[in-house]
Amino acid sequence: MSEKPSNLPVNSDRLWGTILETAAFGATPKGGVRRLTLSQEDRKVRDWFKAACEAAGCTVTVDALGNMFALRPGRDPSRAPIGLGSHLDTQPTGGKFDGILGTLAALEVVRTLNDAGIETEAPLCVANWTNEEGSRFAPAMMGSAAFVGDFTVENILGRKDAEGVTVKEALEAIGYVGAAPVGSQPFEAFVELHIEQGPILEAENKTIGVVEHGQGIVWYDGHITGFESHAGSTPMPLRRDALATFSQIVLAVEAIARKHGPDAVGTVGEVTIANPSRNVIPGEVNFTCEFRSPHAEILKALEADFAAAVTEIAAGRKGVTVEIEQVWRKDPTHFDPKVIGAIREAAEGLGYSNRPMVSGAGHDAFNLATRMPVAMIFVSCKDGLSHNELEDATQADCTAGANVLLHTVLSLAGVANAA
Amino acid sequence: MSEKPSNLPVNSDRLWGTILETAAFGATPKGGVRRLTLSQEDRKVRDWFKAACEAAGCTVTVDALGNMFALRPGRDPSRAPIGLGSHLDTQPTGGKFDGILGTLAALEVVRTLNDAGIETEAPLCVANWTNEEGSRFAPAMMGSAAFVGDFTVENILGRKDAEGVTVKEALEAIGYVGAAPVGSQPFEAFVELHIEQGPILEAENKTIGVVEHGQGIVWYDGHITGFESHAGSTPMPLRRDALATFSQIVLAVEAIARKHGPDAVGTVGEVTIANPSRNVIPGEVNFTCEFRSPHAEILKALEADFAAAVTEIAAGRKGVTVEIEQVWRKDPTHFDPKVIGAIREAAEGLGYSNRPMVSGAGHDAFNLATRMPVAMIFVSCKDGLSHNELEDATQADCTAGANVLLHTVLSLAGVANAA
């Protein structure tokens, strides 16, 4: 067993080329990608990915939900493989990097090892998870959630898109109903590289984010009932204005998140008025609201403060009622110290500036973390912008992330022999 | 010339019967009326109304915009007629009284005079104005606005509904393109009876509102531009949240109206988020806003305070811009002292409790007031509710309003002979 080749880089231009090449599957006019899960565009990128992995010497298996696994054998077949990868589906008007970078960088790691003639101790397994985005079928991160047993396969296969097409029908239509049972692929650990989807690395001019936590999250649906009345003839003291009540709640959400900052965020993303009219006082308002924090105790404090604020606001609005339903809750995720350490050491060893980070967004890695040691690598994206055709990242940052992924995987798997 | 018959009442049951009878033209399941202007339901009620006026001895003329005028001759043909009436069209889910009471009470006045054998000095002219509601075609109060020259007939005939049907086509389809030029019907004065559409008379247990003013009104369209970003990964201090900015504006509108109360109201009735999503910070928000006051100086103060508040709110939100466009403005209307006096004397003479009022809503009477002496009579409606299928008023209140209308008209027209 030789020394680990400590500065081996991935082939930056080859990695960048695959990002640009696959962006053609569902390319949008503004330079983004529309590649909804299990669509014909998704089929094309899956076919491309399968052929590329096989050309790189991997054996590709597909499970019953279309999750794809490309296995590169290691010297020690008794060890479960080190997993690496992400997803290839996109938002309806998504970008070229979200998920895609992590999957194609994993392929590039295999290609780089092949070029260098390096065999690892543990096998490697490159993964492409089905429906991370959740835009066509709910829930998001569907493939990895079913993989770890959060949903049954039957439950997921019956989910329908807006046109009434089921996941089962969509999988059959693109030929990605695999023979492998969902959850049967073993992993010793898993590493996911992803763009940050936030502005912190860019703002601090850091290259690598070492993701230690995933935020806990709580989602609410809100319903406010006041009374519709004439905007001209109803005096201010007699109004039961659902929209003014809503506005207090929005500002309370903002204030509560700031109070518990910096490790807390709170957002109202949706609002609709029933029967809106320019000259009618809104009588009924529906909205959604969420809070996130990487710390369990802060998440609980956010929930308590929100409940208290809603009660106080409703009490101050005579004749207005506010109903709040918590529709989803997930405790914070803590990634594995050993995998986190391997990522940090890889970044340091390669000379990349780095910082510990919390992931604000959800990722397949969070689902996997309930069953195996996991951590994530972030690289900067322009203006923190994601879920947008204008999403952008530099070749240098993508390459840096792939290099950290390579050396993290080498550290976790062990090097059997180097050329 | 004999004495005016000082206590002559209208036929309460006959008036109530016509309200219930005509409510069948467009009846809704919850007891309301859907009778959009120039629809087949509108044709039916117009045909009914024309036949009833002719049966009561009136000559009915229709102008080029479908405004209907039923003339009852007076002793002195050199005088222009005293006008009375309102409108028979409704909101999409409207009630049985809004506009309808004023038109059918005007018919009842003629019928009562016929029964009593009373001839007036000046002729009377019962009017049904086209498209007061504005729900199918904009603007609202279309027929009376064109009547006083605020719009040309050609302009109005070309207005389209949501299906692309023009006013001209709709008038032709129901056979109500009249021969009379718009604006040619002379009036010496005009009196409109209407439900209050507000809660004041009910709250103060008063029977008759003597309407002295119409509120001035200013309408705004607002557009807020922030930046869409990920709700999970964008720290609070870096957000450019268009919805939180909007919420501050809503509460500022409410506070400004309260500050200038009680003769001021302010309402935000509509809001939409562009690309709303539960986990995306809203980047673009559009809304509408209005202020009303019966006093010109208060209306100006509301406008100034609103402009200042928007500037201050936008300045406090880095990276967020707020654009406000004033899309309509109308100064307060002051009704005619002589007609107001005639209404107050009629109410007092009949022993009805009454109070001076401001109309919060717009009415055809406001348009007419720019060309002739005008005032309005209000009666209570249940819970102040209007533009709603649950709109309600009592037979006693409707009758009281019709009695005041009768004696106001007798006072203005003069009694030539009484039976």
PDB file of C-alpha atoms in Angstrom, chain B residues 119-323:
ATOM      1  CA  GLU B 119    -100.114  65.612  -9.999  1.00  0.00           C
ATOM      2  CA  THR B 120     -96.781  67.363  -9.407  1.00  0.00           C
ATOM      3  CA  GLU B 121     -95.805  70.774 -10.730  1.00  0.00           C
ATOM      4  CA  ALA B 122     -92.519  69.628 -12.257  1.00  0.00           C
ATOM      5  CA  PRO B 123     -92.471  66.335 -14.152  1.00  0.00           C
ATOM      6  CA  LEU B 124     -90.788  63.324 -12.514  1.00  0.00           C
ATOM      7  CA  CYS B 125     -88.224  61.113 -14.217  1.00  0.00           C
ATOM      8  CA  VAL B 126     -87.342  57.673 -12.842  1.00  0.00           C
ATOM      9  CA  ALA B 127     -83.849  56.604 -13.924  1.00  0.00           C
ATOM     10  CA  ASN B 128     -82.046  53.259 -14.171  1.00  0.00           C
ATOM     11  CA  TRP B 129     -78.350  53.899 -14.847  1.00  0.00           C
ATOM     12  CA  THR B 130     -76.283  51.402 -16.861  1.00  0.00           C
ATOM     13  CA  ASN B 131     -73.360  49.599 -15.188  1.00  0.00           C
ATOM     14  CA  GLU B 132     -73.066  51.211 -11.817  1.00  0.00           C
ATOM     15  CA  GLU B 133     -71.164  48.242 -10.400  1.00  0.00           C
ATOM     16  CA  GLY B 134     -68.290  48.085 -12.854  1.00  0.00           C
ATOM     17  CA  SER B 135     -67.837  44.337 -12.302  1.00  0.00           C
ATOM     18  CA  ARG B 136     -68.216  43.380 -15.968  1.00  0.00           C
ATOM     19  CA  PHE B 137     -67.019  46.546 -17.691  1.00  0.00           C
ATOM     20  CA  ALA B 138     -64.793  49.311 -16.286  1.00  0.00           C
ATOM     21  CA  PRO B 139     -65.300  51.991 -15.154  1.00  0.00           C
ATOM     22  CA  ALA B 140     -67.956  51.695 -12.472  1.00  0.00           C
ATOM     23  CA  MET B 141     -70.830  54.238 -12.661  1.00  0.00           C
ATOM     24  CA  MET B 142     -70.297  54.162 -16.422  1.00  0.00           C
ATOM     25  CA  GLY B 143     -73.747  55.290 -17.579  1.00  0.00           C
ATOM     26  CA  SER B 144     -73.913  58.347 -15.338  1.00  0.00           C
ATOM     27  CA  ALA B 145     -70.267  59.238 -16.012  1.00  0.00           C
ATOM     28  CA  ALA B 146     -70.899  59.352 -19.770  1.00  0.00           C
ATOM     29  CA  PHE B 147     -74.195  61.164 -19.122  1.00  0.00           C
ATOM     30  CA  VAL B 148     -72.334  64.098 -17.549  1.00  0.00           C
ATOM     31  CA  GLY B 149     -69.586  64.024 -20.167  1.00  0.00           C
ATOM     32  CA  ASP B 150     -66.729  62.438 -18.200  1.00  0.00           C
ATOM     33  CA  PHE B 151     -66.293  59.946 -21.066  1.00  0.00           C
ATOM     34  CA  THR B 152     -67.329  60.033 -24.712  1.00  0.00           C
ATOM     35  CA  VAL B 153     -69.968  57.547 -25.827  1.00  0.00           C
ATOM     36  CA  GLU B 154     -67.495  56.051 -28.328  1.00  0.00           C
ATOM     37  CA  ASN B 155     -64.958  55.474 -25.567  1.00  0.00           C
ATOM     38  CA  ILE B 156     -67.529  53.650 -23.447  1.00  0.00           C
ATOM     39  CA  LEU B 157     -68.963  51.584 -26.327  1.00  0.00           C
ATOM     40  CA  GLY B 158     -65.511  50.161 -27.005  1.00  0.00           C
ATOM     41  CA  ARG B 159     -64.833  48.940 -23.437  1.00  0.00           C
ATOM     42  CA  LYS B 160     -64.498  45.151 -23.247  1.00  0.00           C
ATOM     43  CA  ASP B 161     -65.383  42.581 -20.603  1.00  0.00           C
ATOM     44  CA  ALA B 162     -63.092  39.677 -19.639  1.00  0.00           C
ATOM     45  CA  GLU B 163     -64.354  37.661 -22.605  1.00  0.00           C
ATOM     46  CA  GLY B 164     -63.613  40.473 -25.059  1.00  0.00           C
ATOM     47  CA  VAL B 165     -67.267  41.451 -25.582  1.00  0.00           C
ATOM     48  CA  THR B 166     -67.653  45.222 -26.032  1.00  0.00           C
ATOM     49  CA  VAL B 167     -70.282  47.384 -24.359  1.00  0.00           C
ATOM     50  CA  LYS B 168     -71.678  48.034 -27.853  1.00  0.00           C
ATOM     51  CA  GLU B 169     -72.038  44.310 -28.567  1.00  0.00           C
ATOM     52  CA  ALA B 170     -73.543  43.655 -25.139  1.00  0.00           C
ATOM     53  CA  LEU B 171     -76.089  46.475 -25.559  1.00  0.00           C
ATOM     54  CA  GLU B 172     -77.059  45.136 -29.004  1.00  0.00           C
ATOM     55  CA  ALA B 173     -77.323  41.574 -27.682  1.00  0.00           C
ATOM     56  CA  ILE B 174     -79.977  42.564 -25.133  1.00  0.00           C
ATOM     57  CA  GLY B 175     -81.697  45.166 -27.352  1.00  0.00           C
ATOM     58  CA  TYR B 176     -80.917  48.202 -25.233  1.00  0.00           C
ATOM     59  CA  VAL B 177     -79.219  50.547 -27.687  1.00  0.00           C
ATOM     60  CA  GLY B 178     -81.622  53.479 -27.310  1.00  0.00           C
ATOM     61  CA  ALA B 179     -82.305  56.339 -29.705  1.00  0.00           C
ATOM     62  CA  ALA B 180     -81.832  59.159 -27.189  1.00  0.00           C
ATOM     63  CA  PRO B 181     -78.439  60.890 -27.220  1.00  0.00           C
ATOM     64  CA  VAL B 182     -76.477  60.310 -24.006  1.00  0.00           C
ATOM     65  CA  GLY B 183     -76.855  63.355 -21.728  1.00  0.00           C
ATOM     66  CA  SER B 184     -79.939  64.710 -23.495  1.00  0.00           C
ATOM     67  CA  GLN B 185     -82.408  63.973 -20.686  1.00  0.00           C
ATOM     68  CA  PRO B 186     -82.822  67.208 -18.671  1.00  0.00           C
ATOM     69  CA  PHE B 187     -83.132  67.182 -14.856  1.00  0.00           C
ATOM     70  CA  GLU B 188     -83.939  70.008 -12.476  1.00  0.00           C
ATOM     71  CA  ALA B 189     -82.496  67.978  -9.585  1.00  0.00           C
ATOM     72  CA  PHE B 190     -81.820  64.337  -8.708  1.00  0.00           C
ATOM     73  CA  VAL B 191     -82.459  62.263  -5.560  1.00  0.00           C
ATOM     74  CA  GLU B 192     -80.990  58.775  -5.051  1.00  0.00           C
ATOM     75  CA  LEU B 193     -82.121  56.407  -2.307  1.00  0.00           C
ATOM     76  CA  HIS B 194     -79.600  53.682  -1.423  1.00  0.00           C
ATOM     77  CA  ILE B 195     -78.692  51.265   1.340  1.00  0.00           C
ATOM     78  CA  GLU B 196     -75.849  52.640   3.442  1.00  0.00           C
ATOM     79  CA  GLN B 197     -73.355  49.829   2.688  1.00  0.00           C
ATOM     80  CA  GLY B 198     -71.807  50.666   6.021  1.00  0.00           C
ATOM     81  CA  PRO B 199     -72.595  50.063   9.703  1.00  0.00           C
ATOM     82  CA  ILE B 200     -73.238  53.549  11.084  1.00  0.00           C
ATOM     83  CA  LEU B 201     -77.041  53.850  10.947  1.00  0.00           C
ATOM     84  CA  GLU B 202     -77.422  50.382  12.425  1.00  0.00           C
ATOM     85  CA  ALA B 203     -74.866  51.083  15.159  1.00  0.00           C
ATOM     86  CA  GLU B 204     -76.594  54.351  16.106  1.00  0.00           C
ATOM     87  CA  ASN B 205     -80.117  52.996  15.596  1.00  0.00           C
ATOM     88  CA  LYS B 206     -81.025  55.773  13.174  1.00  0.00           C
ATOM     89  CA  THR B 207     -83.559  55.270  10.353  1.00  0.00           C
ATOM     90  CA  ILE B 208     -82.501  57.792   7.718  1.00  0.00           C
ATOM     91  CA  GLY B 209     -79.113  59.032   6.605  1.00  0.00           C
ATOM     92  CA  VAL B 210     -79.161  62.468   4.984  1.00  0.00           C
ATOM     93  CA  VAL B 211     -76.125  62.261   2.727  1.00  0.00           C
ATOM     94  CA  GLU B 212     -74.333  65.601   2.513  1.00  0.00           C
ATOM     95  CA  HIS B 213     -70.974  64.570   1.109  1.00  0.00           C
ATOM     96  CA  GLY B 214     -69.352  61.952  -1.030  1.00  0.00           C
ATOM     97  CA  GLN B 215     -65.837  61.034  -0.045  1.00  0.00           C
ATOM     98  CA  GLY B 216     -62.872  62.091  -2.059  1.00  0.00           C
ATOM     99  CA  ILE B 217     -60.847  59.083  -3.123  1.00  0.00           C
ATOM    100  CA  VAL B 218     -57.342  58.297  -4.277  1.00  0.00           C
ATOM    101  CA  TRP B 219     -56.280  54.941  -5.729  1.00  0.00           C
ATOM    102  CA  TYR B 220     -52.717  53.646  -5.973  1.00  0.00           C
ATOM    103  CA  ASP B 221     -50.984  50.727  -7.644  1.00  0.00           C
ATOM    104  CA  GLY B 222     -47.831  49.631  -5.832  1.00  0.00           C
ATOM    105  CA  HIS B 223     -44.855  47.570  -6.993  1.00  0.00           C
ATOM    106  CA  ILE B 224     -42.096  46.356  -4.676  1.00  0.00           C
ATOM    107  CA  THR B 225     -38.849  44.915  -5.969  1.00  0.00           C
ATOM    108  CA  GLY B 226     -36.578  43.017  -3.615  1.00  0.00           C
ATOM    109  CA  PHE B 227     -34.695  39.846  -4.456  1.00  0.00           C
ATOM    110  CA  GLU B 228     -35.876  36.233  -4.563  1.00  0.00           C
ATOM    111  CA  SER B 229     -33.608  33.989  -2.562  1.00  0.00           C
ATOM    112  CA  HIS B 230     -33.554  30.735  -0.644  1.00  0.00           C
ATOM    113  CA  ALA B 231     -35.536  30.882   2.589  1.00  0.00           C
ATOM    114  CA  GLY B 232     -33.175  28.450   4.292  1.00  0.00           C
ATOM    115  CA  SER B 233     -29.778  29.729   3.264  1.00  0.00           C
ATOM    116  CA  THR B 234     -30.166  33.511   3.190  1.00  0.00           C
ATOM    117  CA  PRO B 235     -29.311  35.090   6.575  1.00  0.00           C
ATOM    118  CA  MET B 236     -31.796  37.675   7.867  1.00  0.00           C
ATOM    119  CA  PRO B 237     -29.428  40.673   7.482  1.00  0.00           C
ATOM    120  CA  LEU B 238     -28.799  39.868   3.783  1.00  0.00           C
ATOM    121  CA  ARG B 239     -32.464  39.571   2.787  1.00  0.00           C
ATOM    122  CA  ARG B 240     -34.260  41.878   0.377  1.00  0.00           C
ATOM    123  CA  ASP B 241     -37.762  40.781   1.333  1.00  0.00           C
ATOM    124  CA  ALA B 242     -40.504  42.404  -0.748  1.00  0.00           C
ATOM    125  CA  LEU B 243     -43.298  40.923   1.386  1.00  0.00           C
ATOM    126  CA  ALA B 244     -41.924  42.202   4.696  1.00  0.00           C
ATOM    127  CA  THR B 245     -41.630  45.632   3.055  1.00  0.00           C
ATOM    128  CA  PHE B 246     -45.233  45.317   1.861  1.00  0.00           C
ATOM    129  CA  SER B 247     -46.345  44.421   5.381  1.00  0.00           C
ATOM    130  CA  GLN B 248     -44.858  47.636   6.745  1.00  0.00           C
ATOM    131  CA  ILE B 249     -46.781  49.578   4.089  1.00  0.00           C
ATOM    132  CA  VAL B 250     -50.087  47.883   4.996  1.00  0.00           C
ATOM    133  CA  LEU B 251     -49.653  48.826   8.647  1.00  0.00           C
ATOM    134  CA  ALA B 252     -48.606  52.357   7.667  1.00  0.00           C
ATOM    135  CA  VAL B 253     -51.783  52.759   5.588  1.00  0.00           C
ATOM    136  CA  GLU B 254     -53.842  51.664   8.574  1.00  0.00           C
ATOM    137  CA  ALA B 255     -51.988  53.978  10.981  1.00  0.00           C
ATOM    138  CA  ILE B 256     -52.243  56.981   8.647  1.00  0.00           C
ATOM    139  CA  ALA B 257     -56.001  56.528   8.193  1.00  0.00           C
ATOM    140  CA  ARG B 258     -56.491  56.189  11.948  1.00  0.00           C
ATOM    141  CA  LYS B 259     -54.376  59.273  12.614  1.00  0.00           C
ATOM    142  CA  HIS B 260     -56.642  61.353  10.360  1.00  0.00           C
ATOM    143  CA  GLY B 261     -59.863  59.701  11.546  1.00  0.00           C
ATOM    144  CA  PRO B 262     -62.727  59.562  12.031  1.00  0.00           C
ATOM    145  CA  ASP B 263     -63.221  61.126   8.558  1.00  0.00           C
ATOM    146  CA  ALA B 264     -60.581  59.039   6.799  1.00  0.00           C
ATOM    147  CA  VAL B 265     -60.198  55.430   5.693  1.00  0.00           C
ATOM    148  CA  GLY B 266     -57.296  53.594   4.092  1.00  0.00           C
ATOM    149  CA  THR B 267     -57.286  50.078   2.679  1.00  0.00           C
ATOM    150  CA  VAL B 268     -54.941  47.628   1.005  1.00  0.00           C
ATOM    151  CA  GLY B 269     -57.287  45.256  -0.814  1.00  0.00           C
ATOM    152  CA  GLU B 270     -55.034  43.270  -3.156  1.00  0.00           C
ATOM    153  CA  VAL B 271     -51.566  41.710  -3.055  1.00  0.00           C
ATOM    154  CA  THR B 272     -49.756  39.194  -5.226  1.00  0.00           C
ATOM    155  CA  ILE B 273     -46.279  37.723  -4.913  1.00  0.00           C
ATOM    156  CA  ALA B 274     -44.522  36.908  -8.192  1.00  0.00           C
ATOM    157  CA  ASN B 275     -43.500  33.206  -8.229  1.00  0.00           C
ATOM    158  CA  PRO B 276     -44.652  32.503  -4.681  1.00  0.00           C
ATOM    159  CA  SER B 277     -43.130  29.488  -2.945  1.00  0.00           C
ATOM    160  CA  ARG B 278     -43.123  28.374   0.666  1.00  0.00           C
ATOM    161  CA  ASN B 279     -39.331  28.343   0.834  1.00  0.00           C
ATOM    162  CA  VAL B 280     -38.432  31.353  -1.294  1.00  0.00           C
ATOM    163  CA  ILE B 281     -38.114  34.893   0.079  1.00  0.00           C
ATOM    164  CA  PRO B 282     -40.559  37.006  -1.976  1.00  0.00           C
ATOM    165  CA  GLY B 283     -38.649  39.162  -4.462  1.00  0.00           C
ATOM    166  CA  GLU B 284     -41.530  40.945  -6.167  1.00  0.00           C
ATOM    167  CA  VAL B 285     -44.878  42.086  -4.773  1.00  0.00           C
ATOM    168  CA  ASN B 286     -47.714  43.995  -6.446  1.00  0.00           C
ATOM    169  CA  PHE B 287     -50.557  45.573  -4.502  1.00  0.00           C
ATOM    170  CA  THR B 288     -53.327  48.156  -4.587  1.00  0.00           C
ATOM    171  CA  CYS B 289     -54.117  50.778  -1.998  1.00  0.00           C
ATOM    172  CA  GLU B 290     -56.719  53.499  -1.500  1.00  0.00           C
ATOM    173  CA  PHE B 291     -57.575  56.364   0.829  1.00  0.00           C
ATOM    174  CA  ARG B 292     -60.881  58.225   1.203  1.00  0.00           C
ATOM    175  CA  SER B 293     -62.051  61.285   3.077  1.00  0.00           C
ATOM    176  CA  PRO B 294     -64.996  63.670   2.730  1.00  0.00           C
ATOM    177  CA  HIS B 295     -62.648  66.604   3.362  1.00  0.00           C
ATOM    178  CA  ALA B 296     -60.306  67.847   0.638  1.00  0.00           C
ATOM    179  CA  GLU B 297     -57.605  68.901   3.103  1.00  0.00           C
ATOM    180  CA  ILE B 298     -57.646  65.516   4.872  1.00  0.00           C
ATOM    181  CA  LEU B 299     -57.408  63.693   1.535  1.00  0.00           C
ATOM    182  CA  LYS B 300     -54.323  65.770   0.725  1.00  0.00           C
ATOM    183  CA  ALA B 301     -52.826  64.994   4.137  1.00  0.00           C
ATOM    184  CA  LEU B 302     -53.435  61.269   3.603  1.00  0.00           C
ATOM    185  CA  GLU B 303     -51.653  61.451   0.253  1.00  0.00           C
ATOM    186  CA  ALA B 304     -48.708  63.330   1.727  1.00  0.00           C
ATOM    187  CA  ASP B 305     -48.377  61.023   4.730  1.00  0.00           C
ATOM    188  CA  PHE B 306     -48.557  57.960   2.505  1.00  0.00           C
ATOM    189  CA  ALA B 307     -45.834  59.244   0.194  1.00  0.00           C
ATOM    190  CA  ALA B 308     -43.636  60.040   3.188  1.00  0.00           C
ATOM    191  CA  ALA B 309     -44.247  56.648   4.785  1.00  0.00           C
ATOM    192  CA  VAL B 310     -43.395  54.781   1.586  1.00  0.00           C
ATOM    193  CA  THR B 311     -40.174  56.768   1.225  1.00  0.00           C
ATOM    194  CA  GLU B 312     -39.200  56.074   4.827  1.00  0.00           C
ATOM    195  CA  ILE B 313     -40.030  52.356   4.635  1.00  0.00           C
ATOM    196  CA  ALA B 314     -38.095  51.917   1.387  1.00  0.00           C
ATOM    197  CA  ALA B 315     -35.122  53.792   2.843  1.00  0.00           C
ATOM    198  CA  GLY B 316     -35.070  51.387   5.775  1.00  0.00           C
ATOM    199  CA  ARG B 317     -34.979  48.329   3.493  1.00  0.00           C
ATOM    200  CA  LYS B 318     -31.606  48.171   1.785  1.00  0.00           C
ATOM    201  CA  GLY B 319     -31.862  46.748  -1.735  1.00  0.00           C
ATOM    202  CA  VAL B 320     -35.631  47.027  -1.893  1.00  0.00           C
ATOM    203  CA  THR B 321     -37.401  49.576  -4.102  1.00  0.00           C
ATOM    204  CA  VAL B 322     -41.027  50.650  -3.833  1.00  0.00           C
ATOM    205  CA  GLU B 323     -42.839  52.260  -6.765  1.00  0.00           C
TER     206      GLU B 323
END
